[in-house]
Coordinates of C-alpha atoms in Angstrom, one line a residue:
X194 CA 0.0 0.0 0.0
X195 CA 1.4 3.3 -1.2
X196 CA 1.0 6.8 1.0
X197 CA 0.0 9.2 -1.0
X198 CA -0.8 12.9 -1.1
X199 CA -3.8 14.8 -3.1
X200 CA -3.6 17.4 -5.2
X201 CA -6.2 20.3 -4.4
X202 CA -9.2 20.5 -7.4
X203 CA -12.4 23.1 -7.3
X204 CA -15.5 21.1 -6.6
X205 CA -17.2 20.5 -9.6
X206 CA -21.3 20.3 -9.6
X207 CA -21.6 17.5 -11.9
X208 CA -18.9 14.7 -12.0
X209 CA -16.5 16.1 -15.3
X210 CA -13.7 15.1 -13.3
X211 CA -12.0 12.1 -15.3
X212 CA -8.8 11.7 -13.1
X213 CA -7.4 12.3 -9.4
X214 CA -3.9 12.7 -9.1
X215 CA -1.8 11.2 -6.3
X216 CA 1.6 11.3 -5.3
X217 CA 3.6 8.2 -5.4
X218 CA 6.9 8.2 -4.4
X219 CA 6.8 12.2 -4.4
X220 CA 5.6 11.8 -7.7
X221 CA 1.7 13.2 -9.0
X222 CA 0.2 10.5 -10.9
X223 CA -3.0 10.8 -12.3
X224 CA -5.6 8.2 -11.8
X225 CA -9.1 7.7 -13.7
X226 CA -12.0 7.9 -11.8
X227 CA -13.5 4.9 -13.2
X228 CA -10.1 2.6 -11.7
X229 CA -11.0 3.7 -8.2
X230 CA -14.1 1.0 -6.6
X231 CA -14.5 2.9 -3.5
X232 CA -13.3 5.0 -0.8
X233 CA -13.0 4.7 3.0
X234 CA -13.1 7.4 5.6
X235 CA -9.8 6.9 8.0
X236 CA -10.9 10.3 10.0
X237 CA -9.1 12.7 8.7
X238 CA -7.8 10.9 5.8
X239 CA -9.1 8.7 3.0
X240 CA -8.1 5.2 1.1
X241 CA -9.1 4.5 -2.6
X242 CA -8.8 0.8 -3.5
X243 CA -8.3 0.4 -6.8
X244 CA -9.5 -1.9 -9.1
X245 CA -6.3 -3.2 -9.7
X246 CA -6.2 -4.0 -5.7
X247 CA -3.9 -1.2 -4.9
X248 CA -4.4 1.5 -2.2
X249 CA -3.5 4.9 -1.5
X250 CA -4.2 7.2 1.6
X251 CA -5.2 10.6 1.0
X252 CA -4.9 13.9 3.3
X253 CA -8.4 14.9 2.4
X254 CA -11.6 13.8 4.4
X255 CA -14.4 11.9 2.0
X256 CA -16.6 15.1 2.3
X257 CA -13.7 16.5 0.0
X258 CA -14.1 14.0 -2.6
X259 CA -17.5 13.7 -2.4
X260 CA -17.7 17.3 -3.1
X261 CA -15.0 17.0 -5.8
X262 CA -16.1 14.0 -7.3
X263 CA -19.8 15.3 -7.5
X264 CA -22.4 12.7 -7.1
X265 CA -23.0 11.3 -10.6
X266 CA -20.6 8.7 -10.8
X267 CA -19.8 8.3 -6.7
X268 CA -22.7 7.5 -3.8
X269 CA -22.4 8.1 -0.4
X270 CA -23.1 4.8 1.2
X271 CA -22.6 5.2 4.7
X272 CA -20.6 7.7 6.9
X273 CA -17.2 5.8 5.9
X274 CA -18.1 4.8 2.3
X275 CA -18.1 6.4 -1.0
X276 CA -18.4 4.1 -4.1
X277 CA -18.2 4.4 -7.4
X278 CA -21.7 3.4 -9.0
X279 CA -20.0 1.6 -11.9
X280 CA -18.4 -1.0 -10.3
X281 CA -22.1 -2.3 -8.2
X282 CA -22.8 -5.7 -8.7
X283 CA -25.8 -5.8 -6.4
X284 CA -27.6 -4.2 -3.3
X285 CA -29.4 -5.5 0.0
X286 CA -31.3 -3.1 2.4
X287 CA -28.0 -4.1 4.4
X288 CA -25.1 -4.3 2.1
X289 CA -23.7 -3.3 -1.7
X290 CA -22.0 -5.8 -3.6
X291 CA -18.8 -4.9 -5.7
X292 CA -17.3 -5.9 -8.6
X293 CA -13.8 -6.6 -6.7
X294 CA -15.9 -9.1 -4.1
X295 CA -15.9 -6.7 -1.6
X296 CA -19.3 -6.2 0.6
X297 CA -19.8 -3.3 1.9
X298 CA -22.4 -1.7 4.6
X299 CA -25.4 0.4 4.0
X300 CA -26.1 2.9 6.4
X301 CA -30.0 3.0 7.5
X302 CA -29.7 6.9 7.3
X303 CA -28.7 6.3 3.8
X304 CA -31.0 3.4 2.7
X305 CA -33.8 5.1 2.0
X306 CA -32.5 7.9 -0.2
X307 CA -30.6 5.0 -1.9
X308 CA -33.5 3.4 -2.6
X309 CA -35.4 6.1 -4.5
X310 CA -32.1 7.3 -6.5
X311 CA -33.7 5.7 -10.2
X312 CA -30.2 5.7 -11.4
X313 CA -29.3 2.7 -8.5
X314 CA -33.1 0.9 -8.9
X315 CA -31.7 -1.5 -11.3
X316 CA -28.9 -3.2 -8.6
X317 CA -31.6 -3.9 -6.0
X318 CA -32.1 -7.4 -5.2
X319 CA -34.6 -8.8 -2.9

């Protein structure tokens, strides 16, 4: 798992934002949106996992890229979780289902408005 740092972007209304740069190895490296499968809150910091099942820990809470990333292509999940709606395979009144495997809680705060996004009706299961 890499550290890495962000690189400050204006919050965009709609989700035009194609890539996220990161520095690797004091490096800034851009990465598509679309590669990243989710983020976790860590407090004051957050971790993308990538689809390639790499890591990297941000300086910048999840209300940041939530803000930055616009809510088109992300949802907020739960207090800890933002995902990226294209990699969904599935989702319970409990839990979402990704693409990498990974099974992730749904808040009951966020459960309802969930539920009546029409861009998310199609991954309900029963």
């Amino acid at each position: 798992m890499s550290q890495a740092s962000y690189f400050s972007l204006p919050p965009l209304k709609e989700s035009r934002l194609s890539h996220i740069f990161v520095h690797v190895g004091g490096i800034p490296r851009p990465i598509d949106k679309f590669q990243i499968v989710y983020m976790q809150s860590e407090v004051n910091y957050t971790r993308l996992f990538l689809k390639n099942g790499k890591s990297y820990l941000e300086s910048k809470t999840l209300k940041h890229f939530n803000e930055v990333l616009g809510n088109v292509d992300f949802v907020r999940i739960h207090k800890s979780y933002l995902i990226n709606a294209k990699h969904i395979v599935t989702m319970t009144p409990d839990n979402v289902l990704l693409l990498n495997g990974e099974e992730l809680p749904i808040s009951r705060r966020k459960r309802r408005a969930l539920k009546k996004d029409n861009a998310l009706t199609k991954f309900w299961g029963n």
